[in-house]
């Protein structure tokens, strides 16, 4: 059986938008201005509980699924007369972590363990930005999971809006492949 589930979110200091889904399984949550998640720190963690890590992978170090989704996203932008986005290693590290958490918790959400997109950005050292955006997806059984995710995101108005946002300057995709072959993808956009 083939499956794909997607969600998106766009965050800026003044503008917060998200797609909602009324299904019984969480797909997306609205990113709000609620106080950030607060818990005691463990050694090696930031104040929001995300492990501190070195710089993220370069585009050359991206896995084939991440690279394919990145290339397909820029191909869609080119078809629409938009400039290509550059790869952002910090966003990739953040996106990979989100994809892994979604896989381990068994559902899609922009907020896991109380960490919202802006919390996760701070945790990887992104303190200043104009706008952040995120698309998430899950699929299983496709030969080209990265290309398929971009194809489906382009059919959804909210996801398409993130991909074709003229103001975004950089992007990265982070994936996690579960033991059963399920592929979790997080695509994050930024303008700094």
Short mmCIF file of N, CA and C in Angstrom, two decimals:
data_model
loop_
_atom_site.label_atom_id
_atom_site.label_comp_id
_atom_site.label_asym_id
_atom_site.label_seq_id
_atom_site.Cartn_x
_atom_site.Cartn_y
_atom_site.Cartn_z
N UNK A 1 0.85 -1.18 0.00
CA UNK A 1 0.00 0.00 0.00
C UNK A 1 0.88 1.23 0.00
N UNK A 2 0.55 2.19 -0.83
CA UNK A 2 1.31 3.43 -0.93
C UNK A 2 0.60 4.51 -0.12
N UNK A 3 1.39 5.34 0.55
CA UNK A 3 0.80 6.40 1.35
C UNK A 3 1.65 7.64 1.27
N UNK A 4 1.02 8.79 1.37
CA UNK A 4 1.71 10.06 1.48
C UNK A 4 0.85 10.96 2.34
N UNK A 5 1.47 11.60 3.29
CA UNK A 5 0.80 12.58 4.10
C UNK A 5 1.70 13.80 4.14
N UNK A 6 1.14 14.99 4.04
CA UNK A 6 1.93 16.22 4.01
C UNK A 6 1.32 17.26 4.94
N UNK A 7 2.16 18.20 5.37
CA UNK A 7 1.70 19.35 6.14
C UNK A 7 2.70 20.47 5.90
N UNK A 8 2.30 21.70 6.16
CA UNK A 8 3.21 22.81 6.00
C UNK A 8 2.97 23.83 7.09
N UNK A 9 3.95 24.70 7.30
CA UNK A 9 3.82 25.82 8.22
C UNK A 9 4.74 26.93 7.74
N UNK A 10 4.34 28.15 7.99
CA UNK A 10 5.12 29.33 7.66
C UNK A 10 5.15 30.19 8.91
N UNK A 11 6.33 30.62 9.34
CA UNK A 11 6.45 31.39 10.57
C UNK A 11 7.28 32.63 10.31
N UNK A 12 6.77 33.76 10.74
CA UNK A 12 7.56 34.98 10.75
C UNK A 12 7.27 35.67 12.06
N UNK A 13 8.08 36.68 12.41
CA UNK A 13 7.82 37.35 13.68
C UNK A 13 6.41 37.92 13.80
N UNK A 14 5.77 38.30 12.68
CA UNK A 14 4.44 38.90 12.75
C UNK A 14 3.35 38.04 12.13
N UNK A 15 3.72 37.03 11.37
CA UNK A 15 2.75 36.28 10.58
C UNK A 15 2.89 34.79 10.86
N UNK A 16 1.82 34.15 11.27
CA UNK A 16 1.85 32.72 11.55
C UNK A 16 0.71 32.07 10.78
N UNK A 17 1.04 31.10 9.92
CA UNK A 17 0.04 30.39 9.15
C UNK A 17 0.34 28.90 9.21
N UNK A 18 -0.71 28.09 9.17
CA UNK A 18 -0.52 26.64 9.09
C UNK A 18 -1.73 26.01 8.45
N UNK A 19 -1.53 24.83 7.94
CA UNK A 19 -2.61 24.04 7.36
C UNK A 19 -3.16 23.15 8.46
N UNK A 20 -4.46 23.00 8.52
CA UNK A 20 -5.04 22.12 9.52
C UNK A 20 -5.68 20.94 8.84
N UNK A 21 -5.81 19.86 9.58
CA UNK A 21 -6.40 18.65 9.07
C UNK A 21 -7.24 18.07 10.19
N UNK A 22 -8.48 17.80 9.92
CA UNK A 22 -9.40 17.34 10.95
C UNK A 22 -9.39 15.82 11.11
N UNK A 23 -8.41 15.13 10.54
CA UNK A 23 -8.37 13.68 10.68
C UNK A 23 -8.03 13.29 12.11
N UNK A 24 -8.24 12.03 12.44
CA UNK A 24 -7.99 11.57 13.80
C UNK A 24 -6.50 11.50 14.09
N UNK A 25 -5.67 11.40 13.07
CA UNK A 25 -4.23 11.35 13.26
C UNK A 25 -3.65 12.75 13.06
N UNK A 26 -2.88 13.27 14.02
CA UNK A 26 -2.36 14.63 13.86
C UNK A 26 -1.53 14.77 12.60
N UNK A 27 -1.76 15.83 11.84
CA UNK A 27 -1.00 16.08 10.62
C UNK A 27 -0.24 17.39 10.76
N UNK A 28 -0.87 18.41 11.31
CA UNK A 28 -0.20 19.69 11.48
C UNK A 28 -0.84 20.43 12.65
N UNK A 29 -0.07 21.28 13.26
CA UNK A 29 -0.59 22.12 14.33
C UNK A 29 -0.20 23.56 14.03
N UNK A 30 -1.02 24.47 14.47
CA UNK A 30 -0.73 25.88 14.29
C UNK A 30 0.44 26.28 15.19
N UNK A 31 1.40 26.96 14.63
CA UNK A 31 2.50 27.49 15.42
C UNK A 31 1.99 28.78 16.05
N UNK A 32 2.04 28.85 17.38
CA UNK A 32 1.50 30.01 18.08
C UNK A 32 2.60 30.78 18.78
N UNK A 33 2.21 31.87 19.39
CA UNK A 33 3.16 32.67 20.15
C UNK A 33 3.14 32.30 21.63
N UNK A 34 2.73 31.08 21.96
CA UNK A 34 2.76 30.64 23.35
C UNK A 34 4.18 30.65 23.87
N UNK A 35 4.36 30.78 25.18
CA UNK A 35 5.71 30.73 25.73
C UNK A 35 6.40 29.43 25.31
N UNK A 36 7.69 29.52 25.10
CA UNK A 36 8.42 28.33 24.64
C UNK A 36 8.43 27.25 25.71
N UNK A 37 8.59 26.05 25.23
CA UNK A 37 8.63 24.86 26.06
C UNK A 37 9.73 25.01 27.09
N UNK A 38 9.45 24.68 28.33
CA UNK A 38 10.42 24.87 29.39
C UNK A 38 10.61 23.56 30.13
N UNK A 39 11.82 23.08 30.17
CA UNK A 39 12.15 21.91 30.96
C UNK A 39 13.61 21.99 31.35
N UNK A 40 14.00 21.20 32.31
CA UNK A 40 15.38 21.21 32.77
C UNK A 40 16.31 20.77 31.64
N UNK A 41 17.47 21.35 31.60
CA UNK A 41 18.48 21.00 30.60
C UNK A 41 19.27 19.78 31.03
N UNK A 42 19.62 18.96 30.06
CA UNK A 42 20.56 17.88 30.28
C UNK A 42 21.88 18.30 29.66
N UNK A 43 22.95 17.69 30.08
CA UNK A 43 24.26 18.01 29.51
C UNK A 43 24.22 17.81 28.00
N UNK A 44 24.78 18.76 27.26
CA UNK A 44 24.84 18.64 25.82
C UNK A 44 23.59 19.07 25.10
N UNK A 45 22.63 19.67 25.79
CA UNK A 45 21.40 20.13 25.15
C UNK A 45 21.31 21.64 25.22
N UNK A 46 20.55 22.21 24.29
CA UNK A 46 20.27 23.63 24.33
C UNK A 46 19.14 23.86 25.33
N UNK A 47 18.74 25.10 25.50
CA UNK A 47 17.68 25.41 26.45
C UNK A 47 16.33 24.83 26.03
N UNK A 48 16.17 24.41 24.78
CA UNK A 48 14.90 23.82 24.37
C UNK A 48 15.01 22.30 24.23
N UNK A 49 16.09 21.71 24.74
CA UNK A 49 16.19 20.27 24.81
C UNK A 49 16.62 19.57 23.54
N UNK A 50 17.17 20.29 22.58
CA UNK A 50 17.65 19.67 21.36
C UNK A 50 19.16 19.52 21.49
N UNK A 51 19.71 18.35 21.20
CA UNK A 51 21.16 18.16 21.32
C UNK A 51 21.92 19.17 20.47
N UNK A 52 23.00 19.69 21.04
CA UNK A 52 23.87 20.60 20.32
C UNK A 52 24.72 19.78 19.36
N UNK A 53 24.82 20.20 18.12
CA UNK A 53 25.58 19.44 17.13
C UNK A 53 26.45 20.36 16.31
N UNK A 54 27.38 19.77 15.59
CA UNK A 54 28.24 20.53 14.69
C UNK A 54 27.43 21.01 13.50
N UNK A 55 28.09 21.72 12.62
CA UNK A 55 27.43 22.22 11.42
C UNK A 55 26.76 21.08 10.66
N UNK A 56 25.65 21.39 10.01
CA UNK A 56 24.90 20.40 9.26
C UNK A 56 25.59 20.01 7.97
N UNK A 57 25.05 19.01 7.30
CA UNK A 57 25.64 18.53 6.06
C UNK A 57 25.52 19.53 4.91
N UNK A 58 26.56 19.55 4.10
CA UNK A 58 26.53 20.36 2.88
C UNK A 58 25.63 19.67 1.86
N UNK A 59 25.35 20.34 0.77
CA UNK A 59 24.55 19.73 -0.29
C UNK A 59 25.23 18.47 -0.82
N UNK A 60 26.54 18.49 -0.91
CA UNK A 60 27.27 17.31 -1.37
C UNK A 60 27.15 16.14 -0.39
N UNK A 61 26.88 16.43 0.87
CA UNK A 61 26.73 15.39 1.89
C UNK A 61 25.28 14.97 2.09
N UNK A 62 24.36 15.62 1.41
CA UNK A 62 22.94 15.25 1.51
C UNK A 62 22.75 13.84 0.98
N UNK A 63 21.79 13.12 1.55
CA UNK A 63 21.51 11.78 1.04
C UNK A 63 20.72 11.91 -0.27
N UNK A 64 20.59 10.83 -1.03
CA UNK A 64 19.91 10.93 -2.34
C UNK A 64 18.46 11.43 -2.26
N UNK A 65 17.73 11.07 -1.23
CA UNK A 65 16.33 11.53 -1.10
C UNK A 65 16.31 13.04 -0.86
N UNK A 66 17.17 13.52 0.03
CA UNK A 66 17.24 14.95 0.33
C UNK A 66 17.66 15.73 -0.92
N UNK A 67 18.66 15.23 -1.61
CA UNK A 67 19.16 15.91 -2.81
C UNK A 67 18.08 15.97 -3.89
N UNK A 68 17.36 14.87 -4.07
CA UNK A 68 16.31 14.83 -5.10
C UNK A 68 15.20 15.83 -4.78
N UNK A 69 14.76 15.89 -3.51
CA UNK A 69 13.72 16.85 -3.12
C UNK A 69 14.22 18.29 -3.30
N UNK A 70 15.47 18.54 -2.95
CA UNK A 70 16.05 19.87 -3.13
C UNK A 70 16.07 20.25 -4.61
N UNK A 71 16.59 19.35 -5.45
CA UNK A 71 16.66 19.62 -6.88
C UNK A 71 15.28 19.81 -7.50
N UNK A 72 14.32 18.97 -7.11
CA UNK A 72 12.96 19.08 -7.64
C UNK A 72 12.30 20.39 -7.21
N UNK A 73 12.56 20.81 -5.99
CA UNK A 73 12.01 22.08 -5.51
C UNK A 73 12.54 23.23 -6.36
N UNK A 74 13.84 23.24 -6.60
CA UNK A 74 14.41 24.30 -7.43
C UNK A 74 13.94 24.21 -8.88
N UNK A 75 13.68 23.01 -9.37
CA UNK A 75 13.12 22.86 -10.72
C UNK A 75 11.72 23.47 -10.79
N UNK A 76 10.92 23.26 -9.75
CA UNK A 76 9.58 23.86 -9.70
C UNK A 76 9.68 25.38 -9.64
N UNK A 77 10.63 25.90 -8.88
CA UNK A 77 10.81 27.35 -8.81
C UNK A 77 11.22 27.89 -10.18
N UNK A 78 12.13 27.20 -10.87
CA UNK A 78 12.57 27.64 -12.19
C UNK A 78 11.40 27.66 -13.18
N UNK A 79 10.53 26.65 -13.12
CA UNK A 79 9.35 26.60 -14.01
C UNK A 79 8.46 27.81 -13.79
N UNK A 80 8.51 28.37 -12.60
CA UNK A 80 7.66 29.51 -12.25
C UNK A 80 8.42 30.83 -12.26
N UNK A 81 9.61 30.84 -12.88
CA UNK A 81 10.38 32.07 -13.04
C UNK A 81 11.03 32.59 -11.77
N UNK A 82 11.23 31.72 -10.80
CA UNK A 82 11.82 32.13 -9.51
C UNK A 82 13.26 31.67 -9.41
N UNK A 83 14.07 32.40 -8.65
CA UNK A 83 15.46 31.98 -8.48
C UNK A 83 15.56 30.71 -7.63
N UNK A 84 16.63 29.98 -7.85
CA UNK A 84 16.89 28.78 -7.06
C UNK A 84 17.19 29.16 -5.62
N UNK A 85 16.85 28.27 -4.72
CA UNK A 85 17.19 28.43 -3.31
C UNK A 85 18.56 27.80 -3.08
N UNK A 86 19.32 28.37 -2.16
CA UNK A 86 20.60 27.76 -1.82
C UNK A 86 20.39 26.78 -0.66
N UNK A 87 21.27 25.82 -0.55
CA UNK A 87 21.23 24.81 0.51
C UNK A 87 21.71 25.44 1.80
N UNK A 88 21.04 25.16 2.92
CA UNK A 88 21.43 25.67 4.22
C UNK A 88 21.71 24.49 5.14
N UNK A 89 22.98 24.24 5.50
CA UNK A 89 23.34 23.10 6.35
C UNK A 89 22.65 23.09 7.71
N UNK A 90 22.47 24.26 8.33
CA UNK A 90 21.79 24.31 9.63
C UNK A 90 20.34 23.85 9.50
N UNK A 91 19.68 24.26 8.42
CA UNK A 91 18.30 23.82 8.20
C UNK A 91 18.24 22.32 7.98
N UNK A 92 19.22 21.75 7.30
CA UNK A 92 19.23 20.31 7.08
C UNK A 92 19.35 19.56 8.40
N UNK A 93 20.25 20.00 9.25
CA UNK A 93 20.41 19.36 10.56
C UNK A 93 19.11 19.44 11.35
N UNK A 94 18.48 20.60 11.33
CA UNK A 94 17.22 20.79 12.04
C UNK A 94 16.13 19.91 11.42
N UNK A 95 16.06 19.84 10.10
CA UNK A 95 15.04 19.05 9.41
C UNK A 95 15.24 17.55 9.64
N UNK A 96 16.47 17.09 9.62
CA UNK A 96 16.73 15.68 9.89
C UNK A 96 16.27 15.29 11.29
N UNK A 97 16.54 16.14 12.24
CA UNK A 97 16.12 15.87 13.61
C UNK A 97 14.60 15.79 13.72
N UNK A 98 13.91 16.71 13.06
CA UNK A 98 12.44 16.70 13.09
C UNK A 98 11.89 15.44 12.42
N UNK A 99 12.46 15.05 11.29
CA UNK A 99 12.00 13.84 10.61
C UNK A 99 12.21 12.61 11.48
N UNK A 100 13.34 12.53 12.15
CA UNK A 100 13.60 11.39 13.04
C UNK A 100 12.62 11.36 14.20
N UNK A 101 12.35 12.52 14.80
CA UNK A 101 11.39 12.55 15.92
C UNK A 101 10.00 12.14 15.45
N UNK A 102 9.59 12.60 14.26
CA UNK A 102 8.27 12.20 13.75
C UNK A 102 8.21 10.69 13.54
N UNK A 103 9.27 10.12 12.98
CA UNK A 103 9.29 8.67 12.75
C UNK A 103 9.22 7.90 14.06
N UNK A 104 9.98 8.32 15.03
CA UNK A 104 10.02 7.62 16.32
C UNK A 104 8.72 7.77 17.10
N UNK A 105 8.02 8.92 16.93
CA UNK A 105 6.76 9.12 17.63
C UNK A 105 5.57 8.63 16.81
N UNK A 106 5.78 8.33 15.54
CA UNK A 106 4.76 7.71 14.72
C UNK A 106 3.69 8.62 14.17
N UNK A 107 3.95 9.92 14.05
CA UNK A 107 2.97 10.82 13.41
C UNK A 107 3.64 12.09 12.95
N UNK A 108 2.93 12.82 12.08
CA UNK A 108 3.42 14.08 11.55
C UNK A 108 2.93 15.24 12.39
N UNK A 109 3.84 16.16 12.67
CA UNK A 109 3.46 17.37 13.37
C UNK A 109 4.61 18.37 13.26
N UNK A 110 4.27 19.64 13.20
CA UNK A 110 5.28 20.69 13.22
C UNK A 110 5.74 20.96 14.65
N UNK A 111 5.00 20.45 15.63
CA UNK A 111 5.35 20.63 17.03
C UNK A 111 5.43 19.26 17.69
N UNK A 112 6.63 18.86 18.06
CA UNK A 112 6.85 17.60 18.76
C UNK A 112 7.64 17.89 20.02
N UNK A 113 7.31 17.21 21.08
CA UNK A 113 8.00 17.40 22.36
C UNK A 113 7.97 18.86 22.79
N UNK A 114 6.92 19.58 22.39
CA UNK A 114 6.78 20.98 22.76
C UNK A 114 7.65 21.93 21.96
N UNK A 115 8.40 21.42 20.98
CA UNK A 115 9.30 22.27 20.20
C UNK A 115 8.63 22.71 18.92
N UNK A 116 8.46 24.02 18.78
CA UNK A 116 7.90 24.60 17.56
C UNK A 116 9.02 24.91 16.58
N UNK A 117 8.66 25.27 15.38
CA UNK A 117 9.66 25.57 14.35
C UNK A 117 10.64 26.63 14.83
N UNK A 118 10.16 27.69 15.39
CA UNK A 118 11.08 28.75 15.84
C UNK A 118 11.97 28.28 16.99
N UNK A 119 11.46 27.38 17.86
CA UNK A 119 12.30 26.81 18.93
C UNK A 119 13.42 25.97 18.34
N UNK A 120 13.07 25.16 17.34
CA UNK A 120 14.07 24.31 16.70
C UNK A 120 15.12 25.14 15.97
N UNK A 121 14.71 26.26 15.38
CA UNK A 121 15.67 27.14 14.70
C UNK A 121 16.66 27.72 15.72
N UNK A 122 16.15 28.20 16.84
CA UNK A 122 17.04 28.73 17.89
C UNK A 122 18.01 27.66 18.37
N UNK A 123 17.52 26.43 18.48
CA UNK A 123 18.34 25.33 19.00
C UNK A 123 19.54 25.02 18.10
N UNK A 124 19.44 25.30 16.81
CA UNK A 124 20.57 25.06 15.91
C UNK A 124 21.37 26.33 15.66
N UNK A 125 21.07 27.38 16.41
CA UNK A 125 21.84 28.61 16.32
C UNK A 125 21.31 29.65 15.36
N UNK A 126 20.08 29.47 14.88
CA UNK A 126 19.47 30.47 14.00
C UNK A 126 18.66 31.41 14.87
N UNK A 127 19.26 32.53 15.22
CA UNK A 127 18.60 33.47 16.12
C UNK A 127 17.85 34.57 15.38
N UNK A 128 18.32 34.90 14.20
CA UNK A 128 17.72 36.01 13.45
C UNK A 128 17.27 35.53 12.08
N UNK A 129 16.02 35.83 11.76
CA UNK A 129 15.47 35.49 10.46
C UNK A 129 14.28 36.40 10.21
N UNK A 130 13.93 36.55 8.95
CA UNK A 130 12.75 37.31 8.59
C UNK A 130 11.53 36.40 8.58
N UNK A 131 11.70 35.23 7.96
CA UNK A 131 10.60 34.28 7.88
C UNK A 131 11.16 32.86 7.76
N UNK A 132 10.43 31.93 8.37
CA UNK A 132 10.73 30.50 8.29
C UNK A 132 9.50 29.81 7.72
N UNK A 133 9.70 28.75 7.00
CA UNK A 133 8.59 27.94 6.50
C UNK A 133 8.96 26.48 6.56
N UNK A 134 7.96 25.62 6.61
CA UNK A 134 8.24 24.20 6.71
C UNK A 134 7.14 23.38 6.04
N UNK A 135 7.53 22.39 5.26
CA UNK A 135 6.64 21.37 4.73
C UNK A 135 7.10 20.04 5.31
N UNK A 136 6.16 19.19 5.68
CA UNK A 136 6.51 17.86 6.15
C UNK A 136 5.71 16.83 5.37
N UNK A 137 6.28 15.64 5.25
CA UNK A 137 5.60 14.57 4.51
C UNK A 137 6.06 13.22 5.02
N UNK A 138 5.24 12.24 4.75
CA UNK A 138 5.53 10.84 5.01
C UNK A 138 5.12 10.09 3.76
N UNK A 139 5.96 9.15 3.32
CA UNK A 139 5.50 8.26 2.27
C UNK A 139 6.16 6.91 2.42
N UNK A 140 5.59 5.93 1.77
CA UNK A 140 6.04 4.55 1.89
C UNK A 140 5.82 3.84 0.56
N UNK A 141 6.84 3.13 0.09
CA UNK A 141 6.68 2.30 -1.09
C UNK A 141 6.93 2.98 -2.42
N UNK A 142 7.47 4.16 -2.44
CA UNK A 142 7.75 4.86 -3.69
C UNK A 142 9.23 4.76 -4.03
N UNK A 143 9.53 4.57 -5.30
CA UNK A 143 10.92 4.47 -5.76
C UNK A 143 11.66 5.79 -5.61
N UNK A 144 10.94 6.90 -5.68
CA UNK A 144 11.53 8.24 -5.62
C UNK A 144 10.80 9.05 -4.55
N UNK A 145 11.05 8.74 -3.26
CA UNK A 145 10.30 9.42 -2.20
C UNK A 145 10.49 10.93 -2.15
N UNK A 146 11.69 11.42 -2.48
CA UNK A 146 11.92 12.87 -2.48
C UNK A 146 11.18 13.57 -3.60
N UNK A 147 11.27 13.02 -4.80
CA UNK A 147 10.55 13.60 -5.95
C UNK A 147 9.05 13.51 -5.78
N UNK A 148 8.57 12.38 -5.23
CA UNK A 148 7.14 12.19 -5.01
C UNK A 148 6.61 13.20 -4.00
N UNK A 149 7.37 13.44 -2.92
CA UNK A 149 6.93 14.42 -1.92
C UNK A 149 6.78 15.81 -2.55
N UNK A 150 7.76 16.23 -3.35
CA UNK A 150 7.67 17.55 -3.98
C UNK A 150 6.49 17.59 -4.95
N UNK A 151 6.29 16.52 -5.71
CA UNK A 151 5.14 16.46 -6.63
C UNK A 151 3.84 16.67 -5.87
N UNK A 152 3.68 16.00 -4.75
CA UNK A 152 2.44 16.13 -3.96
C UNK A 152 2.35 17.47 -3.26
N UNK A 153 3.47 17.98 -2.76
CA UNK A 153 3.44 19.31 -2.15
C UNK A 153 2.96 20.35 -3.17
N UNK A 154 3.35 20.19 -4.42
CA UNK A 154 2.95 21.15 -5.45
C UNK A 154 1.45 21.09 -5.75
N UNK A 155 0.77 20.03 -5.36
CA UNK A 155 -0.68 19.91 -5.56
C UNK A 155 -1.47 20.51 -4.41
N UNK A 156 -0.80 20.87 -3.33
CA UNK A 156 -1.44 21.43 -2.15
C UNK A 156 -1.16 22.93 -2.08
N UNK A 157 -2.20 23.77 -2.00
CA UNK A 157 -1.97 25.22 -2.03
C UNK A 157 -0.98 25.74 -0.98
N UNK A 158 -1.06 25.26 0.24
CA UNK A 158 -0.15 25.75 1.29
C UNK A 158 1.29 25.33 1.07
N UNK A 159 1.49 24.07 0.70
CA UNK A 159 2.85 23.58 0.45
C UNK A 159 3.45 24.27 -0.78
N UNK A 160 2.62 24.39 -1.81
CA UNK A 160 3.04 25.05 -3.04
C UNK A 160 3.45 26.50 -2.74
N UNK A 161 2.69 27.16 -1.87
CA UNK A 161 3.01 28.55 -1.51
C UNK A 161 4.40 28.64 -0.88
N UNK A 162 4.75 27.69 -0.01
CA UNK A 162 6.09 27.69 0.58
C UNK A 162 7.15 27.49 -0.50
N UNK A 163 6.95 26.50 -1.37
CA UNK A 163 7.93 26.19 -2.41
C UNK A 163 8.12 27.37 -3.36
N UNK A 164 7.05 28.08 -3.66
CA UNK A 164 7.11 29.18 -4.63
C UNK A 164 7.18 30.56 -3.98
N UNK A 165 7.43 30.62 -2.69
CA UNK A 165 7.54 31.91 -2.00
C UNK A 165 8.76 32.67 -2.54
N UNK A 166 8.50 33.83 -3.13
CA UNK A 166 9.56 34.61 -3.75
C UNK A 166 10.57 35.12 -2.72
N UNK A 167 10.14 35.31 -1.49
CA UNK A 167 11.02 35.86 -0.47
C UNK A 167 12.01 34.89 0.14
N UNK A 168 11.79 33.59 -0.01
CA UNK A 168 12.73 32.64 0.58
C UNK A 168 14.04 32.65 -0.20
N UNK A 169 15.14 32.54 0.54
CA UNK A 169 16.47 32.56 -0.06
C UNK A 169 17.19 31.23 0.06
N UNK A 170 16.85 30.44 1.08
CA UNK A 170 17.56 29.17 1.33
C UNK A 170 16.57 28.11 1.78
N UNK A 171 17.02 26.87 1.66
CA UNK A 171 16.16 25.73 2.01
C UNK A 171 17.04 24.52 2.24
N UNK A 172 16.50 23.55 2.94
CA UNK A 172 17.13 22.24 3.05
C UNK A 172 16.04 21.22 3.32
N UNK A 173 16.36 19.98 3.04
CA UNK A 173 15.47 18.85 3.31
C UNK A 173 16.22 17.91 4.22
N UNK A 174 15.52 17.40 5.23
CA UNK A 174 16.09 16.39 6.11
C UNK A 174 15.16 15.20 6.15
N UNK A 175 15.72 14.01 6.00
CA UNK A 175 14.89 12.81 5.96
C UNK A 175 15.28 11.82 7.05
N UNK A 176 14.36 10.92 7.30
CA UNK A 176 14.63 9.77 8.17
C UNK A 176 13.86 8.60 7.58
N UNK A 177 14.56 7.49 7.35
CA UNK A 177 13.93 6.29 6.84
C UNK A 177 13.81 5.30 7.99
N UNK A 178 12.57 4.96 8.32
CA UNK A 178 12.31 4.03 9.43
C UNK A 178 12.66 2.60 9.02
N UNK A 179 12.74 1.72 9.99
CA UNK A 179 13.11 0.32 9.75
C UNK A 179 12.18 -0.36 8.74
N UNK A 180 10.90 0.04 8.71
CA UNK A 180 9.94 -0.57 7.78
C UNK A 180 9.98 0.05 6.38
N UNK A 181 10.88 1.02 6.17
CA UNK A 181 10.99 1.67 4.87
C UNK A 181 10.18 2.94 4.73
N UNK A 182 9.42 3.31 5.75
CA UNK A 182 8.67 4.57 5.73
C UNK A 182 9.66 5.73 5.68
N UNK A 183 9.36 6.73 4.85
CA UNK A 183 10.25 7.87 4.68
C UNK A 183 9.55 9.11 5.24
N UNK A 184 10.20 9.76 6.19
CA UNK A 184 9.70 11.01 6.77
C UNK A 184 10.59 12.12 6.22
N UNK A 185 9.95 13.18 5.69
CA UNK A 185 10.67 14.30 5.09
C UNK A 185 10.25 15.60 5.76
N UNK A 186 11.23 16.43 6.04
CA UNK A 186 10.99 17.79 6.53
C UNK A 186 11.74 18.72 5.60
N UNK A 187 11.03 19.68 5.04
CA UNK A 187 11.60 20.67 4.13
C UNK A 187 11.46 22.03 4.83
N UNK A 188 12.57 22.69 5.07
CA UNK A 188 12.53 23.95 5.81
C UNK A 188 13.11 25.06 4.94
N UNK A 189 12.45 26.20 4.98
CA UNK A 189 12.82 27.38 4.19
C UNK A 189 13.17 28.52 5.13
N UNK A 190 14.03 29.45 4.67
CA UNK A 190 14.38 30.59 5.50
C UNK A 190 14.75 31.79 4.65
N UNK A 191 14.51 32.94 5.23
CA UNK A 191 15.07 34.20 4.77
C UNK A 191 15.68 34.84 6.01
N UNK A 192 16.96 35.12 5.95
CA UNK A 192 17.66 35.72 7.11
C UNK A 192 17.86 37.20 6.86
#
